[in-house]
mmCIF file of C-alpha atoms in Angstrom:
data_model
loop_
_atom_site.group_PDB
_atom_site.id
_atom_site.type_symbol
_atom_site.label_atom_id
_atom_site.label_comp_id
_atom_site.label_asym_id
_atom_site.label_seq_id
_atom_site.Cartn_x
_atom_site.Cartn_y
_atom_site.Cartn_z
ATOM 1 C CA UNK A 1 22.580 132.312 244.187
ATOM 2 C CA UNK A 2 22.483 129.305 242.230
ATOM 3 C CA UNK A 3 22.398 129.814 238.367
ATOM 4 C CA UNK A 4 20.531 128.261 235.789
ATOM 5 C CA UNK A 5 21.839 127.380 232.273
ATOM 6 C CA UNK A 6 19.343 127.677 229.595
ATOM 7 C CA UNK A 7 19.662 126.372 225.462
ATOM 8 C CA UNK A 8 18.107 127.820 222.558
ATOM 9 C CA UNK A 9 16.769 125.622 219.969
ATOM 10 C CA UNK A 10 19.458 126.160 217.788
ATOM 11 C CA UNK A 11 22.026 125.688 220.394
ATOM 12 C CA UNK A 12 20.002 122.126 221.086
ATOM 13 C CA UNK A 13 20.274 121.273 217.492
ATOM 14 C CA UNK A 14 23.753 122.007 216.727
ATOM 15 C CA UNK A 15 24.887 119.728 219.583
ATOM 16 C CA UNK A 16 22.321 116.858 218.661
ATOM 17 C CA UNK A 17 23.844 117.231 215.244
ATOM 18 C CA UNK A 18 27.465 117.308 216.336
ATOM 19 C CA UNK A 19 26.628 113.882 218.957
ATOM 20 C CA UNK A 20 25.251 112.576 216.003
ATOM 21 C CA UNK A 21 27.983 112.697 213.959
ATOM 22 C CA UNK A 22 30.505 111.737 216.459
ATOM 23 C CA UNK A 23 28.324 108.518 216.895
ATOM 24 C CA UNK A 24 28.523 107.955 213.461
ATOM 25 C CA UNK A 25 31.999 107.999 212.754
ATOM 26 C CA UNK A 26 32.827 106.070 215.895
ATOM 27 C CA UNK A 27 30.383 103.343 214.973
ATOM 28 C CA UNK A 28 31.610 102.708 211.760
ATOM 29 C CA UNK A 29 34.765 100.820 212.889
ATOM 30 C CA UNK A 30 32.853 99.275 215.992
ATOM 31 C CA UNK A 31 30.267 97.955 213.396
ATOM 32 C CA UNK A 32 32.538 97.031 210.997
ATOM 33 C CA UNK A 33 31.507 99.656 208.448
ATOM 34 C CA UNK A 34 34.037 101.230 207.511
ATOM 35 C CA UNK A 35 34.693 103.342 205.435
ATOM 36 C CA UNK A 36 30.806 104.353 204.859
ATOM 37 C CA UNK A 37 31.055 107.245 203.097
ATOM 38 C CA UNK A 38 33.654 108.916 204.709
ATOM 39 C CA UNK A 39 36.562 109.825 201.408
ATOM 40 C CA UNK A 40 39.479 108.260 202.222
ATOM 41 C CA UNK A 41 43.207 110.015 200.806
ATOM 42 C CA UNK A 42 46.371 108.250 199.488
ATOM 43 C CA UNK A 43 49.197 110.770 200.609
ATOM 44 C CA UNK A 44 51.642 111.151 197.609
ATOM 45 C CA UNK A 45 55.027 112.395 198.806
ATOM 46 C CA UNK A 46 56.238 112.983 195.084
ATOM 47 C CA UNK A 47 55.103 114.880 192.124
ATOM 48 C CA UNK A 48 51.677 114.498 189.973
ATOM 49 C CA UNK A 49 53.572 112.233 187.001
ATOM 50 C CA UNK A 50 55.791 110.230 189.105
ATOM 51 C CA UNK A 51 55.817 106.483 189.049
ATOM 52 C CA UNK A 52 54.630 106.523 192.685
ATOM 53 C CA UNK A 53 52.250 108.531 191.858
ATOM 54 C CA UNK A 54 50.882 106.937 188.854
ATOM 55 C CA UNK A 55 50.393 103.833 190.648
ATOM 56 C CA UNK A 56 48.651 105.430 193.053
ATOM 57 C CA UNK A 57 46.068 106.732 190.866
ATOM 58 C CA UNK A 58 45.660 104.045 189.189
ATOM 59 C CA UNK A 59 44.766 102.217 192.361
ATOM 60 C CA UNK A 60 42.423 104.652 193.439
ATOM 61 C CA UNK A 61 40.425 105.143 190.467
ATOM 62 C CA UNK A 62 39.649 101.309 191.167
ATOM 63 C CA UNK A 63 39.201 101.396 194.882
ATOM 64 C CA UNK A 64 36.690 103.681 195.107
ATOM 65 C CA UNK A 65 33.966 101.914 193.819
ATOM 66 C CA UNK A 66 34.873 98.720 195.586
ATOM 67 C CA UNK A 67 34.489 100.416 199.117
ATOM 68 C CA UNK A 68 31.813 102.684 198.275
ATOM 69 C CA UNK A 69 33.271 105.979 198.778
ATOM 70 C CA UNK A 70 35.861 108.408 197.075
ATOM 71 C CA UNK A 71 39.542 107.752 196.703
ATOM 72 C CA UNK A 72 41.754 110.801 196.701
ATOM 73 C CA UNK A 73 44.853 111.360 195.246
ATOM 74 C CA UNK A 74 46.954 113.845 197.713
ATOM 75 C CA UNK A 75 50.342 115.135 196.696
ATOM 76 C CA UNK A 76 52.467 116.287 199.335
ATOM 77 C CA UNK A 77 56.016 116.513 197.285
ATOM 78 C CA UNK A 78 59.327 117.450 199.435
ATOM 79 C CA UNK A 79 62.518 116.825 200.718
ATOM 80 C CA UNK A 80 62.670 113.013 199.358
ATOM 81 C CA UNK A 81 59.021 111.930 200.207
ATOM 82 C CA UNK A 82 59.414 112.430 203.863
ATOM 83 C CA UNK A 83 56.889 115.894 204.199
ATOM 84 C CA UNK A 84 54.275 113.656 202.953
ATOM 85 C CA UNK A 85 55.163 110.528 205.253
ATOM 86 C CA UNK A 86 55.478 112.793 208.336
ATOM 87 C CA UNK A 87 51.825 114.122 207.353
ATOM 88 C CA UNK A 88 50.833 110.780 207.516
ATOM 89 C CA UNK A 89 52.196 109.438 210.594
ATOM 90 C CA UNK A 90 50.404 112.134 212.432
ATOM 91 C CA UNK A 91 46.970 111.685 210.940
ATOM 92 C CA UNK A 92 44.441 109.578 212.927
ATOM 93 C CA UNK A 93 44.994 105.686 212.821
ATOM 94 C CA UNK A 94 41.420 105.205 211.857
ATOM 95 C CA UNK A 95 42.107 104.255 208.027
ATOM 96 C CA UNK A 96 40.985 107.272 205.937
ATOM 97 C CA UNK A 97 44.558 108.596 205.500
ATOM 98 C CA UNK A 98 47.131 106.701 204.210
ATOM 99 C CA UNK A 99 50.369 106.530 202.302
ATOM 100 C CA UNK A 100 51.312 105.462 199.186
ATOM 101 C CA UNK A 101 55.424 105.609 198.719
ATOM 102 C CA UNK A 102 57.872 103.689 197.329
ATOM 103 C CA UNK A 103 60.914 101.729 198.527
ATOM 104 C CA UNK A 104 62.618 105.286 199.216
ATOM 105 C CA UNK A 105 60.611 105.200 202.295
ATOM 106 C CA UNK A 106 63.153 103.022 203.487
ATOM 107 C CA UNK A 107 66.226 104.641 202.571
ATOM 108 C CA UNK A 108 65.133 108.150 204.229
ATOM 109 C CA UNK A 109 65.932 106.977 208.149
ATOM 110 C CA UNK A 110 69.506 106.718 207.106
ATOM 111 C CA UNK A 111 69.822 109.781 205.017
ATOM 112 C CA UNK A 112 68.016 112.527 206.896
ATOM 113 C CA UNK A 113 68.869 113.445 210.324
ATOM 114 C CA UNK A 114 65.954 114.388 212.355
ATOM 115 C CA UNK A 115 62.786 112.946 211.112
ATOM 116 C CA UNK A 116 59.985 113.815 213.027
ATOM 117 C CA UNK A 117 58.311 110.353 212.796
ATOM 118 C CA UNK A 118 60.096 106.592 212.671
ATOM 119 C CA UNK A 119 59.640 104.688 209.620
ATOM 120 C CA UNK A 120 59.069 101.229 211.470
ATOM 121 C CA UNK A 121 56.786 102.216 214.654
ATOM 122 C CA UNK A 122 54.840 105.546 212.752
ATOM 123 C CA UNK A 123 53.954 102.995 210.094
ATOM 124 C CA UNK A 124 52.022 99.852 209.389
ATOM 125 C CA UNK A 125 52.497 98.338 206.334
ATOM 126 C CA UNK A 126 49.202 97.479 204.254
ATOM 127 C CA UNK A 127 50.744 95.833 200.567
ATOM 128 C CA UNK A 128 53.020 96.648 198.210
ATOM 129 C CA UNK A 129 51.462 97.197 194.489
ATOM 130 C CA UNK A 130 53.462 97.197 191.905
ATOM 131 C CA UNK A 131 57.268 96.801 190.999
ATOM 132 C CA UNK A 132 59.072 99.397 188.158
ATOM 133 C CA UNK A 133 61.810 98.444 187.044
ATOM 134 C CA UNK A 134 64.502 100.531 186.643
ATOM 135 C CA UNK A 135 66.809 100.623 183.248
ATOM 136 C CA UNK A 136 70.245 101.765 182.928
ATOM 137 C CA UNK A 137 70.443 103.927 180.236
ATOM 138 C CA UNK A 138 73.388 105.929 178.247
ATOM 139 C CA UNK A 139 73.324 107.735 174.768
ATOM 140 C CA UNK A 140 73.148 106.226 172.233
ATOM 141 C CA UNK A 141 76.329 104.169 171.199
ATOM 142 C CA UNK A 142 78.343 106.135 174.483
ATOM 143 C CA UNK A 143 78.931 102.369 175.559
ATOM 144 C CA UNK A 144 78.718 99.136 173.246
ATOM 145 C CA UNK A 145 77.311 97.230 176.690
ATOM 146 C CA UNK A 146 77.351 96.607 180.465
ATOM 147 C CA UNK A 147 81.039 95.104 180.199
ATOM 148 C CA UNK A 148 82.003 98.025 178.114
ATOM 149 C CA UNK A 149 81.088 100.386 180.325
ATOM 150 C CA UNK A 150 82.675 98.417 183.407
ATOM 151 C CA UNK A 151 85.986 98.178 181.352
ATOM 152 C CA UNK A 152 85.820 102.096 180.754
ATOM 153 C CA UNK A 153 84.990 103.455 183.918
ATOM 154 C CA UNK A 154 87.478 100.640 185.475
ATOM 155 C CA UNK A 155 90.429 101.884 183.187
ATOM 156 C CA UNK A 156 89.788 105.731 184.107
ATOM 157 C CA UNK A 157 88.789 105.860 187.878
ATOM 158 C CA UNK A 158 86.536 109.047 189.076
ATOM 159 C CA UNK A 159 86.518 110.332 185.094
ATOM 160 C CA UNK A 160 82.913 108.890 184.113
ATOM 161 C CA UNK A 161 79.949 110.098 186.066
ATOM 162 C CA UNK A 162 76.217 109.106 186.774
ATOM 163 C CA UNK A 163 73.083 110.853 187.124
ATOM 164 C CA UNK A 164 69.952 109.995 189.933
ATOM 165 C CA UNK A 165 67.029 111.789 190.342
ATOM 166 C CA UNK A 166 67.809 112.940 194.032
ATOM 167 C CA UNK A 167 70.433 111.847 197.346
ATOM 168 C CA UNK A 168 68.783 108.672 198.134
ATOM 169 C CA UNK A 169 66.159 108.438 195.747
ATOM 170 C CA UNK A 170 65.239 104.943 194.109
ATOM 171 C CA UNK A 171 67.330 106.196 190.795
ATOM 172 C CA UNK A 172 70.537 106.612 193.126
ATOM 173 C CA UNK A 173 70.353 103.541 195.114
ATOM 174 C CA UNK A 174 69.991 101.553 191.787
ATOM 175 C CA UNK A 175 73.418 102.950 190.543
ATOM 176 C CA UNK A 176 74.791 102.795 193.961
ATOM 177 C CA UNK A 177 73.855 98.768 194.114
ATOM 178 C CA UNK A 178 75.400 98.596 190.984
ATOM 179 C CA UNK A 179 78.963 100.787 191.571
ATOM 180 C CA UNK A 180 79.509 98.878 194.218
ATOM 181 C CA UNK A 181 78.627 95.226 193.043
ATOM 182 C CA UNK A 182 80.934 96.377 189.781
ATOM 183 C CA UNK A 183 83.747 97.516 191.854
ATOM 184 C CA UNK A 184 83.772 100.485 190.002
ATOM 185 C CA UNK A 185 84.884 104.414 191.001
ATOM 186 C CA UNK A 186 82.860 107.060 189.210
ATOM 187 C CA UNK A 187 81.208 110.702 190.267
ATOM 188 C CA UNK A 188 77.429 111.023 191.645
ATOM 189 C CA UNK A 189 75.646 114.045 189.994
ATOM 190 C CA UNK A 190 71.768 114.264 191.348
ATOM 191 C CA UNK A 191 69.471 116.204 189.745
ATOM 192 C CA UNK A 192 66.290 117.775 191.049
ATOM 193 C CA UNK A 193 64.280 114.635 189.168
ATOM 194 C CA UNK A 194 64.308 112.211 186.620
ATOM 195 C CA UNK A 195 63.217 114.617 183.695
ATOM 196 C CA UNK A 196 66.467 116.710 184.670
ATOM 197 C CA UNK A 197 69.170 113.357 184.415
ATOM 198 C CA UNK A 198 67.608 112.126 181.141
ATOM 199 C CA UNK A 199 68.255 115.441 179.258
ATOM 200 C CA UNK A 200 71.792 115.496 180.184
ATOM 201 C CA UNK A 201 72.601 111.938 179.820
ATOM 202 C CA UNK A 202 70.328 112.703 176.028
ATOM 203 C CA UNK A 203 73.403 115.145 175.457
ATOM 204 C CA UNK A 204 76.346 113.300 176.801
ATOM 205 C CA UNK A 205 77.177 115.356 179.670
ATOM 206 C CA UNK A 206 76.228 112.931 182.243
ATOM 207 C CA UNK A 207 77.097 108.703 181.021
ATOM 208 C CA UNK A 208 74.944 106.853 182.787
ATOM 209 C CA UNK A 209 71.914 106.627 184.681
ATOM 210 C CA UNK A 210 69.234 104.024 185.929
ATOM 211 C CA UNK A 211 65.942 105.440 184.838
ATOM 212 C CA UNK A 212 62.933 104.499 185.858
ATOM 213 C CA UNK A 213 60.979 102.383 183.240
ATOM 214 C CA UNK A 214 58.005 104.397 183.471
ATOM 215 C CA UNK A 215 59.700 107.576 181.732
ATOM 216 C CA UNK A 216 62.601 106.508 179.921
ATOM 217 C CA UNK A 217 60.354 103.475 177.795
ATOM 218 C CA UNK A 218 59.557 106.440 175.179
ATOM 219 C CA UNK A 219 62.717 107.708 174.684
ATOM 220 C CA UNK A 220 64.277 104.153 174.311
ATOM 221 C CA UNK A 221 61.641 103.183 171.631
ATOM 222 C CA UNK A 222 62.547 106.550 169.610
ATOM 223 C CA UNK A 223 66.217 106.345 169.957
ATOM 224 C CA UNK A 224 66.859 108.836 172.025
ATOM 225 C CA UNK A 225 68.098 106.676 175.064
ATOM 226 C CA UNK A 226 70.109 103.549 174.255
ATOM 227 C CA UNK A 227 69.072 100.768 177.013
ATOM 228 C CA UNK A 228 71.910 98.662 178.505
ATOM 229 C CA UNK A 229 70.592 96.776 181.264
ATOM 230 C CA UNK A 230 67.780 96.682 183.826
ATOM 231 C CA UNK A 231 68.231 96.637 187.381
ATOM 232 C CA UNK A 232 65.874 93.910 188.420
ATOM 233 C CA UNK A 233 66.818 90.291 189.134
ATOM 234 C CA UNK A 234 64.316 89.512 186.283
ATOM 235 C CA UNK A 235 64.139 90.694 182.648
ATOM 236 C CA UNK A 236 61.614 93.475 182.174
ATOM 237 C CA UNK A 237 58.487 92.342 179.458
ATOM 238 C CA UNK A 238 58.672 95.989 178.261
ATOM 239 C CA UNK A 239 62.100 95.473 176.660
ATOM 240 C CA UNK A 240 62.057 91.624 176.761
ATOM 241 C CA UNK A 241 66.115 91.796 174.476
ATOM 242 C CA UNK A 242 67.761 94.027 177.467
ATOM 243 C CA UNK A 243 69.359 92.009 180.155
ATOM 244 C CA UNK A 244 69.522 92.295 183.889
ATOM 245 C CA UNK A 245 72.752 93.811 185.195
ATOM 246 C CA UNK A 246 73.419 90.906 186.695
ATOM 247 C CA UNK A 247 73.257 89.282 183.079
ATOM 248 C CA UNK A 248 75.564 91.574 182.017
ATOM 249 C CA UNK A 249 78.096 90.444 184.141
ATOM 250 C CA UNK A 250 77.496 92.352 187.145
ATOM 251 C CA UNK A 251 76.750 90.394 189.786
ATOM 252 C CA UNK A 252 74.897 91.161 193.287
ATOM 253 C CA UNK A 253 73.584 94.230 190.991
ATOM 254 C CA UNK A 254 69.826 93.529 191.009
ATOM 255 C CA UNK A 255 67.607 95.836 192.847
ATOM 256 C CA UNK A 256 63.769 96.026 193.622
ATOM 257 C CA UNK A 257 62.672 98.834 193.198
ATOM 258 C CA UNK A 258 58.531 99.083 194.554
ATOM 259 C CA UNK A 259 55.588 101.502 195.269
ATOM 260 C CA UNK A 260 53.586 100.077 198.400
ATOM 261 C CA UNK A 261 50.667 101.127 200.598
ATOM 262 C CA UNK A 262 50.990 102.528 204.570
ATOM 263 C CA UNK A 263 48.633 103.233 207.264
ATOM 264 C CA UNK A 264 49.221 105.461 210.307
ATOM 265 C CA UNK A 265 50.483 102.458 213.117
ATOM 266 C CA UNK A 266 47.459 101.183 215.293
ATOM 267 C CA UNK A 267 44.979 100.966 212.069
ATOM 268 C CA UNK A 268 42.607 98.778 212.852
ATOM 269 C CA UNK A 269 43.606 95.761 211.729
ATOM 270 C CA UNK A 270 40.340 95.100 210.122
ATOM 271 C CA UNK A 271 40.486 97.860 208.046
ATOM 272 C CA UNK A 272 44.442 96.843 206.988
ATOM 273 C CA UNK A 273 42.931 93.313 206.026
ATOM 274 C CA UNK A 274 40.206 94.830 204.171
ATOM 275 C CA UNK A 275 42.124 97.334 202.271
ATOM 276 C CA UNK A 276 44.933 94.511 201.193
ATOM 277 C CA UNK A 277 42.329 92.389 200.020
ATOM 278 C CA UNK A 278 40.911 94.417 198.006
ATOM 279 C CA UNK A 279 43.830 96.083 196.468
ATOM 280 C CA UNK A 280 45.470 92.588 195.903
ATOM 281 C CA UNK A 281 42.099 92.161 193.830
ATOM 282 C CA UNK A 282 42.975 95.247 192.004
ATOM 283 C CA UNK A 283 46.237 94.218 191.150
ATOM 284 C CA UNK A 284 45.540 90.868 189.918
ATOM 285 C CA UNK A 285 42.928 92.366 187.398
ATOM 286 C CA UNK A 286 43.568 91.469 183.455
ATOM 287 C CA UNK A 287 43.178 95.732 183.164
ATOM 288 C CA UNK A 288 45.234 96.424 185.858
ATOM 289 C CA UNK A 289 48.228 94.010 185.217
ATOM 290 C CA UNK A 290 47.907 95.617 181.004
ATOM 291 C CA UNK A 291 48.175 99.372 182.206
ATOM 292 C CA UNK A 292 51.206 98.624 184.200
ATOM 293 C CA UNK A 293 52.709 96.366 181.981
ATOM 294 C CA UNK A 294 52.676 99.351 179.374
ATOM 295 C CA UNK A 295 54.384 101.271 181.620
ATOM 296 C CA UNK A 296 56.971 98.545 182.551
ATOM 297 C CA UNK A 297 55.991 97.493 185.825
ATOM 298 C CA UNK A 298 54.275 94.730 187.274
ATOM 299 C CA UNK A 299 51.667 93.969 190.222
ATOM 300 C CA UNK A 300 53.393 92.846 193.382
ATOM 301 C CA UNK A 301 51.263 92.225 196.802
ATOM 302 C CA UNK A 302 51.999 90.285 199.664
ATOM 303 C CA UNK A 303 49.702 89.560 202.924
ATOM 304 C CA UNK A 304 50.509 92.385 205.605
ATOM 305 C CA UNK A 305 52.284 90.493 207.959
ATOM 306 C CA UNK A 306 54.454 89.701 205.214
ATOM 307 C CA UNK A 307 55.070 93.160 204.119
ATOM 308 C CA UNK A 308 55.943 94.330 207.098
ATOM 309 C CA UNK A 309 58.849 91.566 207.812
ATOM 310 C CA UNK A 310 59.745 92.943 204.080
ATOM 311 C CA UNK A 311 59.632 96.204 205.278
ATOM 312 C CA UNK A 312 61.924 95.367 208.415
ATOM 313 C CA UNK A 313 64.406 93.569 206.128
ATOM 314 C CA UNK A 314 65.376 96.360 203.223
ATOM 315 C CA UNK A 315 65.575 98.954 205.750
ATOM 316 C CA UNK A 316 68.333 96.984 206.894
ATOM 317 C CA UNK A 317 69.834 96.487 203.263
ATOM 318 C CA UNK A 318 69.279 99.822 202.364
ATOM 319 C CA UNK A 319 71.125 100.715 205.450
ATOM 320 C CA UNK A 320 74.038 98.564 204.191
ATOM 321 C CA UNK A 321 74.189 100.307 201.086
ATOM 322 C CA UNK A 322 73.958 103.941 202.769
ATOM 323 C CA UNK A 323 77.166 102.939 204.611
ATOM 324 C CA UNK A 324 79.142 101.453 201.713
ATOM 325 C CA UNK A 325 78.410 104.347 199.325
ATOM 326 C CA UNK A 326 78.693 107.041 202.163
ATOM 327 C CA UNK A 327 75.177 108.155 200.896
ATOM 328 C CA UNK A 328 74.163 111.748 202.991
ATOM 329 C CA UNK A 329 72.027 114.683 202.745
ATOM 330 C CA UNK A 330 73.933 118.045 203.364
#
């Protein structure tokens, strides 16, 4: 006997509502609507209070508006931002999840075995934002200078040490760049973050270690710190007097260190071009380039085509440097 299916009305209206809404969503891309009002979410892989973070709120208070929808700030901290990436790379490729990380992103291939996503094929890149510089930093009067610090550590190999704010983290390649562009033998103690290295560098137990601007500005401009150098190839316009490394005397010491934007690979590539448009926009602002400037960074965008031949070429650098410093995660 042949059976015969029959719907209730609310059974009728939850699937016209549910077709509805599947229309909806899938239209917005095919008519070029995106985002509507759909929120969209910048994965953080790092702490609330982190430069990363900071730039990515910054960014999103500002975005919002522009696309006409909500910007949310999601922090997924863990194992050296790679929780948070591998949350992204298996979200949907349909622009309302992306990733905001920094040039760690990069270093993470070479460091942690395993990785349940690949940083060049899980990944397109969108823009970078901003630069922030980092600043090698001591207590105050524990080295006269760059030189004098080369000349000490040089005199008594493996007796000095330096601080980073994690295996691999932007903070560690910085003084790994530079240890190896000095020529220079000296112990690696990382901490669980940058708070952590400044207070023991603040009491002398650990010499050195390459800050990022962001945090250790305050505690230069009360004394507490005593600035050296900065690790860009360009003085920083927060402390205009401190040299580069490479200044100093150091050189092949400079490194970029940079927070960009990500988007699950196979984005749209209408919705990339949109979103790097408009954040370039951001960037450029007269508010946007102030706020970062008081922290001690500084807008930096690029098309994405450009970014992602960036991206291609410091993974292979920070491969190089992986190798020559033996960098690994136990």
């Amino acid at each position: 006997m042949k059976k015969t299916f029959t719907w209730n009305r609310r059974q009728t209206l939850a699937v016209a509502a549910a077709f509805v809404a599947a229309s909806t969503l899938g239209g917005a891309h095919a008519q070029g609507n995106w985002p509507g009002t759909q929120p969209i979410k910048l994965v953080v892989p790092f702490t609330a209070g982190s430069g990363t973070d900071i730039v990515a709120r910054l960014v999103a208070e500002k975005l919002g508006p522009v696309l006409g929808t909500s910007v949310i700030v999601d922090n997924r901290p863990g194992a050296g931002g790679t929780l948070g990436a591998a949350l992204t790379a298996k979200s949907p490729a349909d622009g309302y999840t992306l990733l905001v990380h920094s040039a760690g992103h990069l270093v993470n291939p070479w460091i942690y075995k395993g990785l349940s996503y690949d940083t060049l094929k899980d990944f397109t890149g969108i823009t970078p934002m901003a630069s922030l510089p980092n600043v090698l930093v001591t207590a105050p009067s524990h080295f006269a200078n760059v030189k004098d610090l080369v000349a000490q550590v040089k005199a008594k190999p493996g007796h000095f040490n330096y601080g980073s704010a994690g295996n691999g983290s932007a903070t560690h390649m910085n003084a790994e760049v530079f240890r190896l562009a000095a020529g220079i033998d000296a112990q690696h103690v990382p901490f669980r973050g940058t708070p952590e290295a400044m207070t023991e560098v603040m009491a002398g137990r650990v010499d050195w270690f390459f800050a990022p601007m962001v945090s250790a500005l305050p505690l230069i401009k009360t004394g507490k710190l005593q600035a050296l150098a900065v690790g860009t190839a360009k003085r920083s316009s927060a402390l205009p007097d401190a040299p580069t490394t490479v200044e100093a005397g150091v050189p092949g010491s400079e490194y970029l260190f940079w927070v960009g934007l990500f988007a699950p690979a196979k984005t749209p590539q209408p919705v990339v071009d949109r979103l790097q448009a408009e954040v370039a926009k951001i960037m450029a602002s007269p508010e946007l380039k102030e706020r970062l400037e008081k922290l001690g960074a500084e807008p930096f965008t690029m098309p994405s085509a450009q970014f992602n031949k960036f991206i291609v070429d410091e993974t292979g650098k920070a491969q190089q440097v992986v190798k020559a410093a033996n960098i690994r995660v136990d």
